[in-house]
């Protein structure tokens, strides 16, 4: 949980819990700014994770076969959206190997 992470970081680093929580909140603010509309759309937490925004274009309504009922039906239109993708950094990839 968030409280456990803050406690662990506080104990290991010798920094107070309020300071650790403040750093995490500032990191969140920084990530939001970088991944937001005006930001570059990419943020890297060194040795941990790479976050990247993917632009998904709008999809018009269309006719197709429902995979569950196998009947033809109209699928509704979907507006354009932004999705955040996360990829582990090289150091974390080694753990899975």
Tab-separated table of N, CA, C and O in Angstrom:
chain	number	residue	atom	x	y	z
A	1	UNK	N	0.841	-1.184	0.000
A	1	UNK	CA	0.000	0.000	0.000
A	1	UNK	C	0.885	1.246	0.000
A	1	UNK	O	2.097	1.175	0.213
A	2	UNK	N	0.281	2.359	-0.233
A	2	UNK	CA	1.016	3.621	-0.267
A	2	UNK	C	1.696	3.882	1.078
A	2	UNK	O	2.864	4.289	1.134
A	3	UNK	N	0.986	3.629	2.173
A	3	UNK	CA	1.546	3.857	3.507
A	3	UNK	C	2.755	2.963	3.757
A	3	UNK	O	3.748	3.390	4.353
A	4	UNK	N	2.686	1.726	3.294
A	4	UNK	CA	3.810	0.810	3.458
A	4	UNK	C	5.033	1.272	2.666
A	4	UNK	O	6.158	1.170	3.146
A	5	UNK	N	4.806	1.769	1.460
A	5	UNK	CA	5.909	2.271	0.639
A	5	UNK	C	6.554	3.473	1.309
A	5	UNK	O	7.781	3.562	1.413
A	6	UNK	N	5.742	4.395	1.800
A	6	UNK	CA	6.265	5.590	2.468
A	6	UNK	C	7.054	5.197	3.715
A	6	UNK	O	8.154	5.707	3.948
A	7	UNK	N	6.525	4.278	4.494
A	7	UNK	CA	7.212	3.825	5.715
A	7	UNK	C	8.549	3.163	5.367
A	7	UNK	O	9.576	3.450	5.981
A	8	UNK	N	8.543	2.284	4.380
A	8	UNK	CA	9.763	1.582	3.972
A	8	UNK	C	10.827	2.564	3.475
A	8	UNK	O	11.991	2.486	3.874
A	9	UNK	N	10.425	3.497	2.617
A	9	UNK	CA	11.380	4.489	2.108
A	9	UNK	C	11.905	5.379	3.224
A	9	UNK	O	13.082	5.727	3.260
A	10	UNK	N	11.036	5.737	4.136
A	10	UNK	CA	11.430	6.572	5.264
A	10	UNK	C	12.446	5.850	6.146
A	10	UNK	O	13.474	6.425	6.526
A	11	UNK	N	12.173	4.590	6.455
A	11	UNK	CA	13.076	3.810	7.309
A	11	UNK	C	14.431	3.585	6.641
A	11	UNK	O	15.473	3.725	7.273
A	12	UNK	N	14.430	3.240	5.359
A	12	UNK	CA	15.671	2.914	4.653
A	12	UNK	C	16.529	4.141	4.370
A	12	UNK	O	17.745	4.053	4.343
A	13	UNK	N	15.887	5.292	4.135
A	13	UNK	CA	16.648	6.483	3.760
A	13	UNK	C	16.965	7.412	4.932
A	13	UNK	O	17.796	8.302	4.796
A	14	UNK	N	16.286	7.227	6.048
A	14	UNK	CA	16.508	8.099	7.192
A	14	UNK	C	15.831	9.453	7.052
A	14	UNK	O	16.124	10.378	7.789
A	15	UNK	N	14.917	9.573	6.099
A	15	UNK	CA	14.169	10.806	5.864
A	15	UNK	C	12.783	10.639	6.478
A	15	UNK	O	12.233	9.535	6.480
A	16	UNK	N	12.220	11.711	6.975
A	16	UNK	CA	10.902	11.644	7.604
A	16	UNK	C	9.808	11.245	6.629
A	16	UNK	O	9.921	11.443	5.419
A	17	UNK	N	8.725	10.685	7.177
A	17	UNK	CA	7.612	10.229	6.348
A	17	UNK	C	6.975	11.375	5.570
A	17	UNK	O	6.592	11.208	4.416
A	18	UNK	N	6.866	12.542	6.201
A	18	UNK	CA	6.251	13.687	5.520
A	18	UNK	C	7.089	14.124	4.320
A	18	UNK	O	6.539	14.482	3.284
A	19	UNK	N	8.399	14.060	4.456
A	19	UNK	CA	9.281	14.438	3.348
A	19	UNK	C	9.175	13.423	2.207
A	19	UNK	O	9.154	13.795	1.038
A	20	UNK	N	9.112	12.139	2.549
A	20	UNK	CA	8.969	11.093	1.532
A	20	UNK	C	7.640	11.270	0.804
A	20	UNK	O	7.577	11.206	-0.429
A	21	UNK	N	6.585	11.526	1.561
A	21	UNK	CA	5.272	11.737	0.949
A	21	UNK	C	5.295	12.969	0.049
A	21	UNK	O	4.731	12.961	-1.044
A	22	UNK	N	5.983	14.016	0.470
A	22	UNK	CA	6.103	15.231	-0.337
A	22	UNK	C	6.835	14.946	-1.644
A	22	UNK	O	6.437	15.419	-2.712
A	23	UNK	N	7.913	14.159	-1.573
A	23	UNK	CA	8.661	13.803	-2.786
A	23	UNK	C	7.779	13.001	-3.742
A	23	UNK	O	7.772	13.255	-4.958
A	24	UNK	N	7.025	12.051	-3.221
A	24	UNK	CA	6.141	11.253	-4.076
A	24	UNK	C	5.060	12.122	-4.727
A	24	UNK	O	4.720	11.922	-5.897
A	25	UNK	N	4.524	13.076	-3.987
A	25	UNK	CA	3.507	13.975	-4.543
A	25	UNK	C	4.110	14.862	-5.635
A	25	UNK	O	3.477	15.099	-6.663
A	26	UNK	N	5.330	15.334	-5.433
A	26	UNK	CA	5.993	16.157	-6.450
A	26	UNK	C	6.315	15.325	-7.687
A	26	UNK	O	6.232	15.813	-8.815
A	27	UNK	N	6.686	14.051	-7.488
A	27	UNK	CA	6.939	13.158	-8.612
A	27	UNK	C	5.658	12.967	-9.421
A	27	UNK	O	5.684	13.000	-10.654
A	28	UNK	N	4.540	12.788	-8.734
A	28	UNK	CA	3.256	12.645	-9.409
A	28	UNK	C	2.914	13.897	-10.208
A	28	UNK	O	2.471	13.815	-11.361
A	29	UNK	N	3.149	15.059	-9.634
A	29	UNK	CA	2.887	16.325	-10.320
A	29	UNK	C	3.745	16.438	-11.575
A	29	UNK	O	3.270	16.851	-12.641
A	30	UNK	N	5.007	16.050	-11.456
A	30	UNK	CA	5.928	16.093	-12.583
A	30	UNK	C	5.484	15.136	-13.699
A	30	UNK	O	5.461	15.504	-14.875
A	31	UNK	N	5.074	13.931	-13.329
A	31	UNK	CA	4.599	12.956	-14.316
A	31	UNK	C	3.346	13.486	-15.013
A	31	UNK	O	3.226	13.409	-16.244
A	32	UNK	N	2.412	14.032	-14.258
A	32	UNK	CA	1.184	14.580	-14.848
A	32	UNK	C	1.499	15.686	-15.842
A	32	UNK	O	0.891	15.763	-16.911
A	33	UNK	N	2.445	16.551	-15.503
A	33	UNK	CA	2.820	17.653	-16.395
A	33	UNK	C	3.459	17.120	-17.679
A	33	UNK	O	3.119	17.554	-18.775
A	34	UNK	N	4.367	16.160	-17.549
A	34	UNK	CA	5.074	15.635	-18.716
A	34	UNK	C	4.167	14.801	-19.629
A	34	UNK	O	4.346	14.797	-20.839
A	35	UNK	N	3.202	14.104	-19.058
A	35	UNK	CA	2.299	13.283	-19.858
A	35	UNK	C	1.043	14.021	-20.280
A	35	UNK	O	0.239	13.494	-21.057
A	36	UNK	N	0.857	15.237	-19.795
A	36	UNK	CA	-0.332	16.025	-20.114
A	36	UNK	C	-0.335	16.536	-21.541
A	36	UNK	O	0.583	16.304	-22.331
A	37	UNK	N	-1.366	17.278	-21.882
A	37	UNK	CA	-1.558	17.811	-23.232
A	37	UNK	C	-0.368	18.648	-23.708
A	37	UNK	O	0.018	18.584	-24.862
A	38	UNK	N	0.208	19.448	-22.819
A	38	UNK	CA	1.292	20.349	-23.206
A	38	UNK	C	2.681	19.717	-23.094
A	38	UNK	O	3.651	20.268	-23.583
A	39	UNK	N	2.783	18.579	-22.445
A	39	UNK	CA	4.071	17.935	-22.219
A	39	UNK	C	4.532	17.122	-23.415
A	39	UNK	O	3.811	16.960	-24.401
A	40	UNK	N	5.747	16.587	-23.333
A	40	UNK	CA	6.291	15.794	-24.443
A	40	UNK	C	5.635	14.417	-24.600
A	40	UNK	O	5.828	13.766	-25.621
A	41	UNK	N	4.893	13.956	-23.614
A	41	UNK	CA	4.200	12.678	-23.734
A	41	UNK	C	5.021	11.471	-23.336
A	41	UNK	O	4.640	10.345	-23.612
A	42	UNK	N	6.158	11.715	-22.696
A	42	UNK	CA	7.014	10.608	-22.266
A	42	UNK	C	7.693	10.993	-20.956
A	42	UNK	O	8.094	12.135	-20.769
A	43	UNK	N	7.812	10.009	-20.053
A	43	UNK	CA	8.477	10.247	-18.773
A	43	UNK	C	9.191	8.974	-18.359
A	43	UNK	O	8.622	7.888	-18.421
A	44	UNK	N	10.449	9.112	-17.946
A	44	UNK	CA	11.242	7.968	-17.531
A	44	UNK	C	11.623	8.123	-16.070
A	44	UNK	O	12.177	9.147	-15.674
A	45	UNK	N	11.280	7.121	-15.269
A	45	UNK	CA	11.777	7.030	-13.903
A	45	UNK	C	13.002	6.129	-14.018
A	45	UNK	O	12.858	4.933	-14.273
A	46	UNK	N	14.213	6.688	-13.885
A	46	UNK	CA	15.429	5.916	-14.142
A	46	UNK	C	15.467	4.585	-13.383
A	46	UNK	O	15.113	4.518	-12.215
A	47	UNK	N	15.879	3.542	-14.084
A	47	UNK	CA	16.014	2.185	-13.552
A	47	UNK	C	14.692	1.566	-13.102
A	47	UNK	O	14.692	0.521	-12.462
A	48	UNK	N	13.569	2.196	-13.416
A	48	UNK	CA	12.294	1.675	-12.940
A	48	UNK	C	11.299	1.461	-14.070
A	48	UNK	O	10.966	0.329	-14.401
A	49	UNK	N	10.831	2.548	-14.675
A	49	UNK	CA	9.769	2.423	-15.672
A	49	UNK	C	9.811	3.597	-16.651
A	49	UNK	O	10.279	4.688	-16.316
A	50	UNK	N	9.324	3.331	-17.865
A	50	UNK	CA	9.186	4.366	-18.882
A	50	UNK	C	7.698	4.491	-19.182
A	50	UNK	O	7.046	3.504	-19.541
A	51	UNK	N	7.153	5.687	-19.016
A	51	UNK	CA	5.743	5.950	-19.280
A	51	UNK	C	5.642	6.745	-20.575
A	51	UNK	O	6.395	7.695	-20.789
A	52	UNK	N	4.699	6.355	-21.434
A	52	UNK	CA	4.549	7.017	-22.719
A	52	UNK	C	3.072	7.131	-23.051
A	52	UNK	O	2.306	6.190	-22.821
A	53	UNK	N	2.675	8.282	-23.602
A	53	UNK	CA	1.288	8.498	-23.986
A	53	UNK	C	1.108	8.058	-25.431
A	53	UNK	O	1.911	8.395	-26.299
A	54	UNK	N	0.062	7.274	-25.667
A	54	UNK	CA	-0.257	6.833	-27.019
A	54	UNK	C	-1.567	7.498	-27.433
A	54	UNK	O	-2.561	7.424	-26.707
A	55	UNK	N	-1.542	8.148	-28.586
A	55	UNK	CA	-2.748	8.778	-29.119
A	55	UNK	C	-3.552	7.717	-29.869
A	55	UNK	O	-3.040	7.081	-30.780
A	56	UNK	N	-4.802	7.514	-29.468
A	56	UNK	CA	-5.673	6.552	-30.135
A	56	UNK	C	-6.680	7.343	-30.961
A	56	UNK	O	-7.431	8.153	-30.416
A	57	UNK	N	-6.690	7.140	-32.287
A	57	UNK	CA	-7.603	7.915	-33.129
A	57	UNK	C	-9.068	7.514	-32.916
A	57	UNK	O	-9.365	6.418	-32.429
A	58	UNK	N	-9.962	8.406	-33.314
A	58	UNK	CA	-11.399	8.135	-33.214
A	58	UNK	C	-11.763	6.999	-34.170
A	58	UNK	O	-11.140	6.833	-35.222
A	59	UNK	N	-12.773	6.221	-33.793
A	59	UNK	CA	-13.250	5.128	-34.638
A	59	UNK	C	-14.728	5.365	-34.935
A	59	UNK	O	-15.526	5.556	-34.013
A	60	UNK	N	-15.097	5.340	-36.218
A	60	UNK	CA	-16.507	5.547	-36.555
A	60	UNK	C	-17.345	4.307	-36.231
A	60	UNK	O	-16.814	3.200	-36.066
A	61	UNK	N	-18.643	4.496	-36.159
A	61	UNK	CA	-19.550	3.362	-35.963
A	61	UNK	C	-19.427	2.449	-37.183
A	61	UNK	O	-19.219	2.921	-38.306
A	62	UNK	N	-19.533	1.133	-36.952
A	62	UNK	CA	-19.393	0.195	-38.068
A	62	UNK	C	-20.171	-1.087	-37.788
A	62	UNK	O	-20.469	-1.406	-36.645
A	63	UNK	N	-20.479	-1.775	-38.870
A	63	UNK	CA	-21.162	-3.065	-38.754
A	63	UNK	C	-20.096	-4.155	-38.659
A	63	UNK	O	-19.054	-4.075	-39.295
A	64	UNK	N	-20.360	-5.158	-37.839
A	64	UNK	CA	-19.423	-6.254	-37.687
A	64	UNK	C	-20.080	-7.429	-36.994
A	64	UNK	O	-21.234	-7.355	-36.566
A	65	UNK	N	-19.340	-8.520	-36.869
A	65	UNK	CA	-19.859	-9.736	-36.229
A	65	UNK	C	-19.488	-9.701	-34.747
A	65	UNK	O	-18.323	-9.531	-34.384
A	66	UNK	N	-20.501	-9.836	-33.899
A	66	UNK	CA	-20.290	-9.878	-32.463
A	66	UNK	C	-19.555	-11.180	-32.135
A	66	UNK	O	-20.029	-12.265	-32.479
A	67	UNK	N	-18.388	-11.106	-31.475
A	67	UNK	CA	-17.622	-12.329	-31.215
A	67	UNK	C	-18.297	-13.293	-30.233
A	67	UNK	O	-17.972	-14.467	-30.211
A	68	UNK	N	-19.244	-12.804	-29.462
A	68	UNK	CA	-19.909	-13.655	-28.474
A	68	UNK	C	-21.138	-14.349	-29.047
A	68	UNK	O	-21.333	-15.545	-28.859
A	69	UNK	N	-21.981	-13.578	-29.749
A	69	UNK	CA	-23.227	-14.152	-30.275
A	69	UNK	C	-23.113	-14.595	-31.724
A	69	UNK	O	-24.002	-15.250	-32.242
A	70	UNK	N	-22.047	-14.202	-32.404
A	70	UNK	CA	-21.808	-14.504	-33.826
A	70	UNK	C	-22.860	-13.875	-34.733
A	70	UNK	O	-22.999	-14.239	-35.882
A	71	UNK	N	-23.598	-12.919	-34.207
A	71	UNK	CA	-24.602	-12.198	-34.991
A	71	UNK	C	-23.999	-10.867	-35.453
A	71	UNK	O	-23.174	-10.277	-34.776
A	72	UNK	N	-24.456	-10.404	-36.614
A	72	UNK	CA	-23.977	-9.113	-37.107
A	72	UNK	C	-24.691	-8.006	-36.333
A	72	UNK	O	-25.898	-8.093	-36.078
A	73	UNK	N	-23.923	-7.002	-35.926
A	73	UNK	CA	-24.517	-5.871	-35.215
A	73	UNK	C	-23.685	-4.624	-35.474
A	73	UNK	O	-22.571	-4.683	-35.982
A	74	UNK	N	-24.257	-3.471	-35.104
A	74	UNK	CA	-23.533	-2.214	-35.269
A	74	UNK	C	-22.749	-1.915	-33.989
A	74	UNK	O	-23.300	-1.929	-32.892
A	75	UNK	N	-21.459	-1.660	-34.158
A	75	UNK	CA	-20.616	-1.269	-33.039
A	75	UNK	C	-20.601	0.254	-32.984
A	75	UNK	O	-20.453	0.908	-34.017
A	76	UNK	N	-20.753	0.843	-31.781
A	76	UNK	CA	-20.827	2.307	-31.682
A	76	UNK	C	-19.481	2.973	-31.967
A	76	UNK	O	-18.424	2.358	-31.877
A	77	UNK	N	-19.546	4.257	-32.302
A	77	UNK	CA	-18.345	5.044	-32.548
A	77	UNK	C	-17.602	5.273	-31.237
A	77	UNK	O	-18.210	5.282	-30.160
A	78	UNK	N	-16.292	5.438	-31.330
A	78	UNK	CA	-15.468	5.740	-30.154
A	78	UNK	C	-14.702	7.026	-30.421
A	78	UNK	O	-14.102	7.181	-31.489
A	79	UNK	N	-14.696	7.948	-29.461
A	79	UNK	CA	-13.949	9.194	-29.661
A	79	UNK	C	-12.441	8.950	-29.545
A	79	UNK	O	-12.002	7.937	-29.008
A	80	UNK	N	-11.664	9.895	-30.041
A	80	UNK	CA	-10.205	9.823	-29.906
A	80	UNK	C	-9.864	9.858	-28.418
A	80	UNK	O	-10.572	10.470	-27.615
A	81	UNK	N	-8.773	9.198	-28.046
A	81	UNK	CA	-8.385	9.165	-26.639
A	81	UNK	C	-6.874	9.108	-26.504
A	81	UNK	O	-6.151	8.965	-27.489
A	82	UNK	N	-6.419	9.228	-25.277
A	82	UNK	CA	-4.996	9.137	-24.942
A	82	UNK	C	-4.841	8.031	-23.919
A	82	UNK	O	-5.537	8.006	-22.924
A	83	UNK	N	-3.914	7.114	-24.169
A	83	UNK	CA	-3.675	6.014	-23.244
A	83	UNK	C	-2.224	6.061	-22.784
A	83	UNK	O	-1.329	6.351	-23.567
A	84	UNK	N	-2.012	5.782	-21.511
A	84	UNK	CA	-0.652	5.757	-20.965
A	84	UNK	C	-0.166	4.319	-20.959
A	84	UNK	O	-0.815	3.422	-20.416
A	85	UNK	N	0.982	4.103	-21.588
A	85	UNK	CA	1.606	2.785	-21.639
A	85	UNK	C	2.831	2.807	-20.730
A	85	UNK	O	3.566	3.789	-20.688
A	86	UNK	N	3.060	1.730	-20.007
A	86	UNK	CA	4.222	1.627	-19.120
A	86	UNK	C	5.085	0.457	-19.576
A	86	UNK	O	4.574	-0.619	-19.878
A	87	UNK	N	6.384	0.692	-19.613
A	87	UNK	CA	7.335	-0.362	-19.971
A	87	UNK	C	8.421	-0.402	-18.902
A	87	UNK	O	8.932	0.638	-18.494
A	88	UNK	N	8.772	-1.590	-18.442
A	88	UNK	CA	9.815	-1.680	-17.412
A	88	UNK	C	11.181	-1.278	-17.970
A	88	UNK	O	11.469	-1.504	-19.142
A	89	UNK	N	12.005	-0.697	-17.121
A	89	UNK	CA	13.355	-0.337	-17.507
A	89	UNK	C	14.217	-1.607	-17.542
A	89	UNK	O	13.815	-2.657	-17.056
A	90	UNK	N	15.399	-1.486	-18.110
A	90	UNK	CA	16.279	-2.646	-18.291
A	90	UNK	C	16.556	-3.368	-16.980
A	90	UNK	O	16.592	-4.600	-16.935
A	91	UNK	N	16.729	-2.624	-15.918
A	91	UNK	CA	17.034	-3.243	-14.624
A	91	UNK	C	15.891	-4.146	-14.154
A	91	UNK	O	16.111	-5.221	-13.592
A	92	UNK	N	14.648	-3.722	-14.377
A	92	UNK	CA	13.505	-4.549	-13.993
A	92	UNK	C	13.305	-5.711	-14.955
A	92	UNK	O	12.821	-6.770	-14.549
A	93	UNK	N	13.655	-5.523	-16.220
A	93	UNK	CA	13.516	-6.605	-17.191
A	93	UNK	C	14.408	-7.789	-16.799
A	93	UNK	O	14.050	-8.939	-17.004
A	94	UNK	N	15.564	-7.488	-16.207
A	94	UNK	CA	16.482	-8.548	-15.785
A	94	UNK	C	15.852	-9.439	-14.722
A	94	UNK	O	16.146	-10.621	-14.632
A	95	UNK	N	14.991	-8.875	-13.885
A	95	UNK	CA	14.343	-9.651	-12.831
A	95	UNK	C	13.415	-10.708	-13.396
A	95	UNK	O	13.237	-11.772	-12.801
A	96	UNK	N	12.804	-10.412	-14.545
A	96	UNK	CA	11.869	-11.347	-15.163
A	96	UNK	C	12.558	-12.416	-15.980
A	96	UNK	O	11.938	-13.401	-16.360
A	97	UNK	N	13.833	-12.232	-16.272
A	97	UNK	CA	14.535	-13.185	-17.143
A	97	UNK	C	14.985	-14.421	-16.406
A	97	UNK	O	15.077	-14.557	-15.267
